[in-house]
Backbone as numpy.savetxt, mean C-alpha at the origin, in Angstrom:
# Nx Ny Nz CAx CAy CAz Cx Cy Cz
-14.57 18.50 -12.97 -13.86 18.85 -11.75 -12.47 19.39 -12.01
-11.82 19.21 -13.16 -10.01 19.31 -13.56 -10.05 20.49 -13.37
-10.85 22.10 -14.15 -10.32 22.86 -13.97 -9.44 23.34 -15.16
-9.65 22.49 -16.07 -8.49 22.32 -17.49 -7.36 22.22 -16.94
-6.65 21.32 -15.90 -5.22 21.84 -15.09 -4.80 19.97 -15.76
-3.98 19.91 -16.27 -3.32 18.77 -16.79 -2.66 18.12 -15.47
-3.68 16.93 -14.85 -2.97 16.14 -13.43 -2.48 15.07 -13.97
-1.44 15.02 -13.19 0.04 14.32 -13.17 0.09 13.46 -11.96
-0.46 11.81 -11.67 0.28 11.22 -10.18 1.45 10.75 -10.17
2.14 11.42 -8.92 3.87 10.87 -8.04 3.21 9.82 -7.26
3.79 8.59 -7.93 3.59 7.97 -6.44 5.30 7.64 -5.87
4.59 7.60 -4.15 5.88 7.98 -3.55 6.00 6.57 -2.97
6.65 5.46 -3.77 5.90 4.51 -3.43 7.52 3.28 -4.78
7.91 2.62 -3.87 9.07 1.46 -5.06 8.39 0.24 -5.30
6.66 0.29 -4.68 5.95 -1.04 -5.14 5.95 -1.02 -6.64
5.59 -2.02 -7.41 5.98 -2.50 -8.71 4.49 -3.13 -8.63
3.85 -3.53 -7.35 2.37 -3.83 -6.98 1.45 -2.72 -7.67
1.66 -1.59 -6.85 1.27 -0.63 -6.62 1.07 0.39 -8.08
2.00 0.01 -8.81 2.07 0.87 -10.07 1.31 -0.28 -11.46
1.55 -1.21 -10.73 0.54 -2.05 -11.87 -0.74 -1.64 -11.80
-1.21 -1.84 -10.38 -2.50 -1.24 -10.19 -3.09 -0.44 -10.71
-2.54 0.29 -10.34 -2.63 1.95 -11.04 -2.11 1.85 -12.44
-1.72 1.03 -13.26 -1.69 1.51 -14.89 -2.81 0.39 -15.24
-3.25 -0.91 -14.68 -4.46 -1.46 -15.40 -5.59 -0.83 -15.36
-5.47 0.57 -13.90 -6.37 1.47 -14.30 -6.54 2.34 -14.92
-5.66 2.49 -15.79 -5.80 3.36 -16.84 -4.83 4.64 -16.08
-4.18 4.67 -14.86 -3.62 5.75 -14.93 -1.19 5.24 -14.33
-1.03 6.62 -15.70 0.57 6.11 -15.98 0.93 7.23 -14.71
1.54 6.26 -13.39 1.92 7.29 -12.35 3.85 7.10 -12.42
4.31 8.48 -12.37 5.44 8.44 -12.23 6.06 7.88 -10.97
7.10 7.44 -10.91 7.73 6.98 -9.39 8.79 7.65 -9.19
8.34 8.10 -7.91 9.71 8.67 -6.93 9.65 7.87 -5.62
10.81 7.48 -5.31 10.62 6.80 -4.32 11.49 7.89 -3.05
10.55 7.94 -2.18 10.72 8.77 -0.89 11.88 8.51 0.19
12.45 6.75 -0.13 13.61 7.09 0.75 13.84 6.92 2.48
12.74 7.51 2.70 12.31 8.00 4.21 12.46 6.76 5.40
13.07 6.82 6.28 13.83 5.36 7.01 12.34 5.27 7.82
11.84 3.97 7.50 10.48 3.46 8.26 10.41 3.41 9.37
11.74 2.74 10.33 12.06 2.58 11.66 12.05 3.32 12.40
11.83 5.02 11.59 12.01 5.92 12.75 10.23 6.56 13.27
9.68 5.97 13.05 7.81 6.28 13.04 7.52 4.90 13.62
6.92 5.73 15.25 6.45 4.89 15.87 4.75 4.76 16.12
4.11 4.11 16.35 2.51 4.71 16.53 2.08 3.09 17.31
0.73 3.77 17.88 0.69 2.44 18.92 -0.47 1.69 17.86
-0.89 1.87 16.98 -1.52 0.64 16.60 -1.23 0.52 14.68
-1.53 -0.52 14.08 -1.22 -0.21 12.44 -1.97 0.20 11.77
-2.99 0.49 12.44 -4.06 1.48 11.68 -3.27 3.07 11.24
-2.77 3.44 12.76 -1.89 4.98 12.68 -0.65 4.92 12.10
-0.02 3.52 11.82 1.67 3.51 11.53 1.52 3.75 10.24
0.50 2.51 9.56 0.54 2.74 7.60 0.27 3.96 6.91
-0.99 4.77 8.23 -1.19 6.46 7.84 0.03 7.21 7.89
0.28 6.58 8.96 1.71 8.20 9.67 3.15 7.78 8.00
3.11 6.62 8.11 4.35 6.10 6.83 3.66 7.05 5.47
2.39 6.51 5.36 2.09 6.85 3.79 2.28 8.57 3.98
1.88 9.32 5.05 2.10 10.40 4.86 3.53 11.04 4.90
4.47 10.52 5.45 5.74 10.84 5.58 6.07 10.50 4.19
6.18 9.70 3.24 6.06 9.43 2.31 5.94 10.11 0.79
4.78 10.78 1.62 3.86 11.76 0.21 4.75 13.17 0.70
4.49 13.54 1.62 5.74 14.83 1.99 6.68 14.71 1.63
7.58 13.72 2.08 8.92 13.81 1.64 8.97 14.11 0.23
8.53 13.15 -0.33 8.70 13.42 -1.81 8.13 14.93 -2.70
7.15 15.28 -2.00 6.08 16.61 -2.37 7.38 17.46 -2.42
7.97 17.64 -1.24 9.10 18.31 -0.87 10.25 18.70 -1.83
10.51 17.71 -2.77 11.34 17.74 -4.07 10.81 18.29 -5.38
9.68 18.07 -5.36 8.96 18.34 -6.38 8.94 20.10 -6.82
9.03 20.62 -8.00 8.82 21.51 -8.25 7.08 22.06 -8.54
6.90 23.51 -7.77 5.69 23.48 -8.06 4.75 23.97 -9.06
4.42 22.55 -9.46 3.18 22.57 -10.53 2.04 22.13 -10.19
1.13 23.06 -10.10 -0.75 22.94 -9.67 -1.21 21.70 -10.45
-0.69 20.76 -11.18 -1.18 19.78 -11.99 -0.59 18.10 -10.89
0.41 18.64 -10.09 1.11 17.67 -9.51 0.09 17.15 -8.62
-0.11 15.42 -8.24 -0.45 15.28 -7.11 0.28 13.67 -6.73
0.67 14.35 -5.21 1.53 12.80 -4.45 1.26 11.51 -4.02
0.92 10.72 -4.30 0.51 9.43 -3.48 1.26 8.46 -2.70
1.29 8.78 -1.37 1.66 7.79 -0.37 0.84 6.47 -0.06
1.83 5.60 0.13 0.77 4.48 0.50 1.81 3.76 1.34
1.06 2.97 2.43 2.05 2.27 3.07 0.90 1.32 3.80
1.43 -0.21 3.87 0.84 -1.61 3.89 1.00 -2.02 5.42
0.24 -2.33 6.64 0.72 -3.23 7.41 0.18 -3.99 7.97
-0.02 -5.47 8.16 -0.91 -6.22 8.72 -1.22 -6.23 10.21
-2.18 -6.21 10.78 -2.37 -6.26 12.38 -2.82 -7.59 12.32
-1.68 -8.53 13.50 -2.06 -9.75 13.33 -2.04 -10.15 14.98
-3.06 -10.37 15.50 -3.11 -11.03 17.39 -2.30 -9.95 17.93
-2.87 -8.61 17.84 -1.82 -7.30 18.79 -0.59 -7.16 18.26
0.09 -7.89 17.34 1.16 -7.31 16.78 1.12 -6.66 15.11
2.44 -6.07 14.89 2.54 -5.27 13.55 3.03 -5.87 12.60
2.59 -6.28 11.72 3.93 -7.14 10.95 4.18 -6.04 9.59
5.42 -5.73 9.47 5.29 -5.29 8.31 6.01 -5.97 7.29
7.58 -5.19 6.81 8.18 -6.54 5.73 8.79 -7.21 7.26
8.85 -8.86 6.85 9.91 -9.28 7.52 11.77 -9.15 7.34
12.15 -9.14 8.37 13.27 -8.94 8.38 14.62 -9.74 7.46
13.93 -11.27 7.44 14.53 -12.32 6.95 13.67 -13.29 6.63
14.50 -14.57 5.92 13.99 -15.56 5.69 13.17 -16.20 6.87
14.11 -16.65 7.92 13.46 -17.02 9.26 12.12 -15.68 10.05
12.17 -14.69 9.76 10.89 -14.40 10.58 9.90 -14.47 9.62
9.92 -14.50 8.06 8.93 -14.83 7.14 8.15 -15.88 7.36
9.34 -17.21 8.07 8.66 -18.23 8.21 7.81 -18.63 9.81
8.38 -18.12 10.36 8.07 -17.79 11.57 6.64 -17.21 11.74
6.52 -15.88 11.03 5.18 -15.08 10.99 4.44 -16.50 10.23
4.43 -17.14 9.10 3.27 -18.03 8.60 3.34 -19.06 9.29
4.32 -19.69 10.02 3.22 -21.02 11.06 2.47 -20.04 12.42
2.69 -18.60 12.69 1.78 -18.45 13.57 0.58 -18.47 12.92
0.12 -17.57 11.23 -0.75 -17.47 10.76 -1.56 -18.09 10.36
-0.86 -19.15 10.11 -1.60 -20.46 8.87 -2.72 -20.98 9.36
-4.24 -20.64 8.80 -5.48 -21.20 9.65 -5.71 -20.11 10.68
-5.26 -18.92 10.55 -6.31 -17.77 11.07 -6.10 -16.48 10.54
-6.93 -15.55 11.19 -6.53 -14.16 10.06 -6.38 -13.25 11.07
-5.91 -12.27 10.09 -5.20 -10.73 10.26 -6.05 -9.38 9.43
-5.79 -8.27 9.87 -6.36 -7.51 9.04 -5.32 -6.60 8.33
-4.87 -6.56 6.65 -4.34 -5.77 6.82 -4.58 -4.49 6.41
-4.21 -3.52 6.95 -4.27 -1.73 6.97 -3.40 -1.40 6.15
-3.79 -0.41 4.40 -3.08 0.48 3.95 -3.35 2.11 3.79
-2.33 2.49 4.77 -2.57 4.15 4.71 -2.58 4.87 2.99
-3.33 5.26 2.89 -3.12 6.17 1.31 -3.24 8.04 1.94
-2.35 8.97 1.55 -2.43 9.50 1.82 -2.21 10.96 0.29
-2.70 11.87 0.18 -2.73 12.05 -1.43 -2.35 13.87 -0.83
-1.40 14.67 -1.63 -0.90 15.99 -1.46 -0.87 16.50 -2.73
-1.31 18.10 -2.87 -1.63 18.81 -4.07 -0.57 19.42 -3.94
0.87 19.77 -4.70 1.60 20.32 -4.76 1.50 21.95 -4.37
0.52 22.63 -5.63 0.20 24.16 -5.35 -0.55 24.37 -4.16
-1.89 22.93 -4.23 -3.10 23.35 -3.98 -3.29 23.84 -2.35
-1.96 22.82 -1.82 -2.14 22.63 -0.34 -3.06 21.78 0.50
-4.01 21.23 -0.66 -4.72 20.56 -0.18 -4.11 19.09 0.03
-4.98 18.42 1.05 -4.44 17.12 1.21 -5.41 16.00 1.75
-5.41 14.90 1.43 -6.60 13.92 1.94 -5.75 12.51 2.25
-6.33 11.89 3.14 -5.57 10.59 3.33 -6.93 9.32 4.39
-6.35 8.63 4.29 -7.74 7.70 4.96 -6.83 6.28 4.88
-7.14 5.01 5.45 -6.60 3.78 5.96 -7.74 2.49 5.15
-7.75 2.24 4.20 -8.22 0.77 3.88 -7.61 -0.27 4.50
-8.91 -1.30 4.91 -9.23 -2.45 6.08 -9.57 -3.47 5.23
-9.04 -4.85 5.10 -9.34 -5.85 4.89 -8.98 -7.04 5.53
-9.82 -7.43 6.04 -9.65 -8.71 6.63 -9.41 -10.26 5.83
-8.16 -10.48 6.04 -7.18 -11.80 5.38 -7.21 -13.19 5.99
-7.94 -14.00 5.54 -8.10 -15.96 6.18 -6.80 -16.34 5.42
-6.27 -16.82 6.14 -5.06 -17.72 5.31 -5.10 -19.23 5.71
-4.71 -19.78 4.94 -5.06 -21.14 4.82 -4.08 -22.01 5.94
-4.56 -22.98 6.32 -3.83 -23.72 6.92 -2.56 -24.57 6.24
-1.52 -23.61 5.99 -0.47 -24.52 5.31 0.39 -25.31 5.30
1.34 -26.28 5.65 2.25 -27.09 5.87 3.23 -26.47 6.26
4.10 -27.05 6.78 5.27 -26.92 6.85 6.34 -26.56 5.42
6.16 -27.81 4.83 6.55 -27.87 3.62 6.48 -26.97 2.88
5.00 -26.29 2.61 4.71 -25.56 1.77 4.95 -23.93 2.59
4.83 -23.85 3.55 5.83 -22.24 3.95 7.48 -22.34 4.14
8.15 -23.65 3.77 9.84 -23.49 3.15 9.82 -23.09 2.25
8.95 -23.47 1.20 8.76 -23.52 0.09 8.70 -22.03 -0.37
7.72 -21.74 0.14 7.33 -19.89 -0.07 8.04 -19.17 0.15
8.51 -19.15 1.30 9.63 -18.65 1.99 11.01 -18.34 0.71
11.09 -19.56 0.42 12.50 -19.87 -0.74 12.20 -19.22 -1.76
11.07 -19.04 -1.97 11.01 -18.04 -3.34 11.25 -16.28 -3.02
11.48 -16.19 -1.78 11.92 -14.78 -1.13 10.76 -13.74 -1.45
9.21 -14.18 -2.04 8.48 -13.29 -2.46 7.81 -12.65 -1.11
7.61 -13.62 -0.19 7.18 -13.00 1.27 8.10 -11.95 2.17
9.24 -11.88 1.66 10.30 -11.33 1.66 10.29 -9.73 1.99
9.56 -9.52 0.57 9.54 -7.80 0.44 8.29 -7.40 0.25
7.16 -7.89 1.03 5.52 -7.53 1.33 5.64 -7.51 3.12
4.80 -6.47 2.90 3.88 -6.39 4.40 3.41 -7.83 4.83
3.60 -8.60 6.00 2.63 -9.62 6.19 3.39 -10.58 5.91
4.15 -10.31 5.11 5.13 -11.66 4.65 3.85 -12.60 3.55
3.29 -12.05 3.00 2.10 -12.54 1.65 2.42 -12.02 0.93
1.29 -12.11 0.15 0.79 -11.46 -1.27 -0.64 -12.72 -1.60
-1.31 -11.60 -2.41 -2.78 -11.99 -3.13 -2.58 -12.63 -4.42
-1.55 -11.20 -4.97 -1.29 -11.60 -7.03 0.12 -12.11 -7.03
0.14 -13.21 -6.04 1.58 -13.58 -6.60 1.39 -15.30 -6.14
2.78 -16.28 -5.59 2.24 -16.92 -5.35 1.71 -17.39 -4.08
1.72 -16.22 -3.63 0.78 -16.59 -1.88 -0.60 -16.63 -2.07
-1.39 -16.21 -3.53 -2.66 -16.09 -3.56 -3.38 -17.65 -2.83
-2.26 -18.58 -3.23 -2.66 -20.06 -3.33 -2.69 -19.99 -1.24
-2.42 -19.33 -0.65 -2.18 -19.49 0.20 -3.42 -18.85 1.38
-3.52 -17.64 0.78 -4.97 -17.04 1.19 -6.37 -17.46 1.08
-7.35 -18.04 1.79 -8.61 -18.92 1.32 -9.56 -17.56 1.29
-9.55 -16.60 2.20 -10.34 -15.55 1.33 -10.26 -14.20 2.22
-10.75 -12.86 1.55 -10.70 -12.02 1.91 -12.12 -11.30 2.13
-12.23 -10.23 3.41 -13.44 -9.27 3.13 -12.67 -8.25 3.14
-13.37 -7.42 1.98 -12.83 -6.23 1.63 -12.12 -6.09 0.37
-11.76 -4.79 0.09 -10.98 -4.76 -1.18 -9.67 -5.32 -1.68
-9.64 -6.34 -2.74 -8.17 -6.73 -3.05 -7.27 -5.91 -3.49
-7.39 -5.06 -3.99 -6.54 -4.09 -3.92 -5.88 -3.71 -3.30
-6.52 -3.21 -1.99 -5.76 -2.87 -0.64 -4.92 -3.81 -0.35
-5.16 -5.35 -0.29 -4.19 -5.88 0.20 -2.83 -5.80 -0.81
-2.95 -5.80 -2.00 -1.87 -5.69 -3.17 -1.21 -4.34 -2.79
-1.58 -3.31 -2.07 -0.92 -2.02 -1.77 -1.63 -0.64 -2.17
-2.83 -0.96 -2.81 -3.76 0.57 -3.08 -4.73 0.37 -3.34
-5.95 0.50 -2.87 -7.58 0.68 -3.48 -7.41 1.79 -4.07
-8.14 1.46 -5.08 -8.79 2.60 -6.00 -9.79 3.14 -5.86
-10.63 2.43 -5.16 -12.42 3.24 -4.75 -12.02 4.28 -3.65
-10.41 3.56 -2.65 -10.53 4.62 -1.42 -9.75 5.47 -2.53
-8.88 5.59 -3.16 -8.00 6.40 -3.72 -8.62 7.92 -4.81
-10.20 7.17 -5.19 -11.20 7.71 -6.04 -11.58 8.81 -5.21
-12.31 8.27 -3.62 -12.67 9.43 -2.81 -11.79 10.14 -2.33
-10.48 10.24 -2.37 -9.24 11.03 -1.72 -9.41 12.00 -3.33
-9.34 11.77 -4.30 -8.94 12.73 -5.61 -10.15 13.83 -5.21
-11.41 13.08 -5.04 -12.64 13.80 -4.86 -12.50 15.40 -3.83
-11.99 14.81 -2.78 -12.09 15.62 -1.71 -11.19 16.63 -2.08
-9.97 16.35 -2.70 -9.01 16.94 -3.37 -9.87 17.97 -4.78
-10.92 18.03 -5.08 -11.82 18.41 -6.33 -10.92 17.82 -7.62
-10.95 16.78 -7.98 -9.91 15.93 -8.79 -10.90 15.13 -8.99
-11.52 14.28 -10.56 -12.12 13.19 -10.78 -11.03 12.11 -11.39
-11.58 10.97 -10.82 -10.21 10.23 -10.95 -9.80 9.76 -12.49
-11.19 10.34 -13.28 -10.97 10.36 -14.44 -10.08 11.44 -15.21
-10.03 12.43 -14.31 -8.91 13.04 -15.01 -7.48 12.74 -15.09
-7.50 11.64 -14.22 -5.50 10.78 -13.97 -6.20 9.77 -15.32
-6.98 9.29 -15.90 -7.47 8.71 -17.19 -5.41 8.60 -18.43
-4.99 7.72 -18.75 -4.18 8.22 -19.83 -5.36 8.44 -21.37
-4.95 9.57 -21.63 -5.84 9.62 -23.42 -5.74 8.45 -24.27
């Protein structure tokens, strides 16, 4: 599918999640981080907000980029839909804790927009991974606790899977990935549509 064209992924993206991901898969993505003020993208549900973000995202940054037909952008952006509301990062310590005694002992789904831009090509693909999140019924105690480690802090949802909220989640349907900040199977069919095999982001 390459084309012999040497591909290169931007992700537009300051997760540290997100780039692990993507190098235990074998692919080394550069980071630019896009910058782009979140607050100003509104959308009525989080299915459309994590799309409309990840794509503002992948533009902005595309936008800087000099053009090379080998370049391609990856936006991604995380947000949980939890009982009609959006949660994305919390604001503070107190709404971190706040969001987990509403949660604790029921679930949310959360939505990450991936959205992927070909520098030359013009082409572009993007799509929303869905996973549905049980979280455990936790204490009091034990969401100060979490809370204090400030890791709920700077995630969507005020969680995490690979950190220590895993202990906190009793289980998921759907891809773990997505909830960490990127599937790779959805990210596989975005290269596709793009005529890109995701083996060609492969490091040698």
């Amino acid at each position: 599918m390459g084309n012999d064209i040497a591909y290169r992924l931007v992700l537009a993206s300051a997760s540290p999640a997100r780039r692990g991901l993507l190098s235990a898969a074998g692919i080394d993505a550069e980071v630019m981080v896009s910058g782009v003020d979140e607050s100003t993208v509104e959308a009525e549900d989080a299915f459309e907000l994590c799309l409309a973000l990840a794509r503002m995202k992948a533009r902005t940054v595309a936008a800087d980029l000099p053009a090379d037909p080998g370049i391609l952008v990856l936006g991604c952006d995380s947000v949980l839909a939890f009982e009609g509301e959006i949660f994305g990062k919390p604001a503070d310590a107190n709404e971190a804790a706040k969001r987990w005694t509403m949660m604790r002992g029921r679930s949310g789904v959360l939505h990450t927009g991936h959205h992927l831009t070909g520098l030359v090509s013009g082409k572009q693909a993007e799509a929303v991974g869905t996973t549905v999140v049980h979280f455990a019924d936790v204490t009091d105690e034990e969401i100060a606790a979490y809370v204090a480690t400030d890791e709920p802090l700077n995630v969507a949802g005020s969680f995490t899977i690979d950190g220590r909220g895993g202990a906190f989640v009793e289980r998921i349907e759907g891809d773990p990935g997505n909830v960490i900040g990127l599937s790779l199977p959805l990210l596989r069919k975005l290269l596709i549509e793009m005529g890109v095999s995701i083996t060609d982001l492969w490091r040698a």
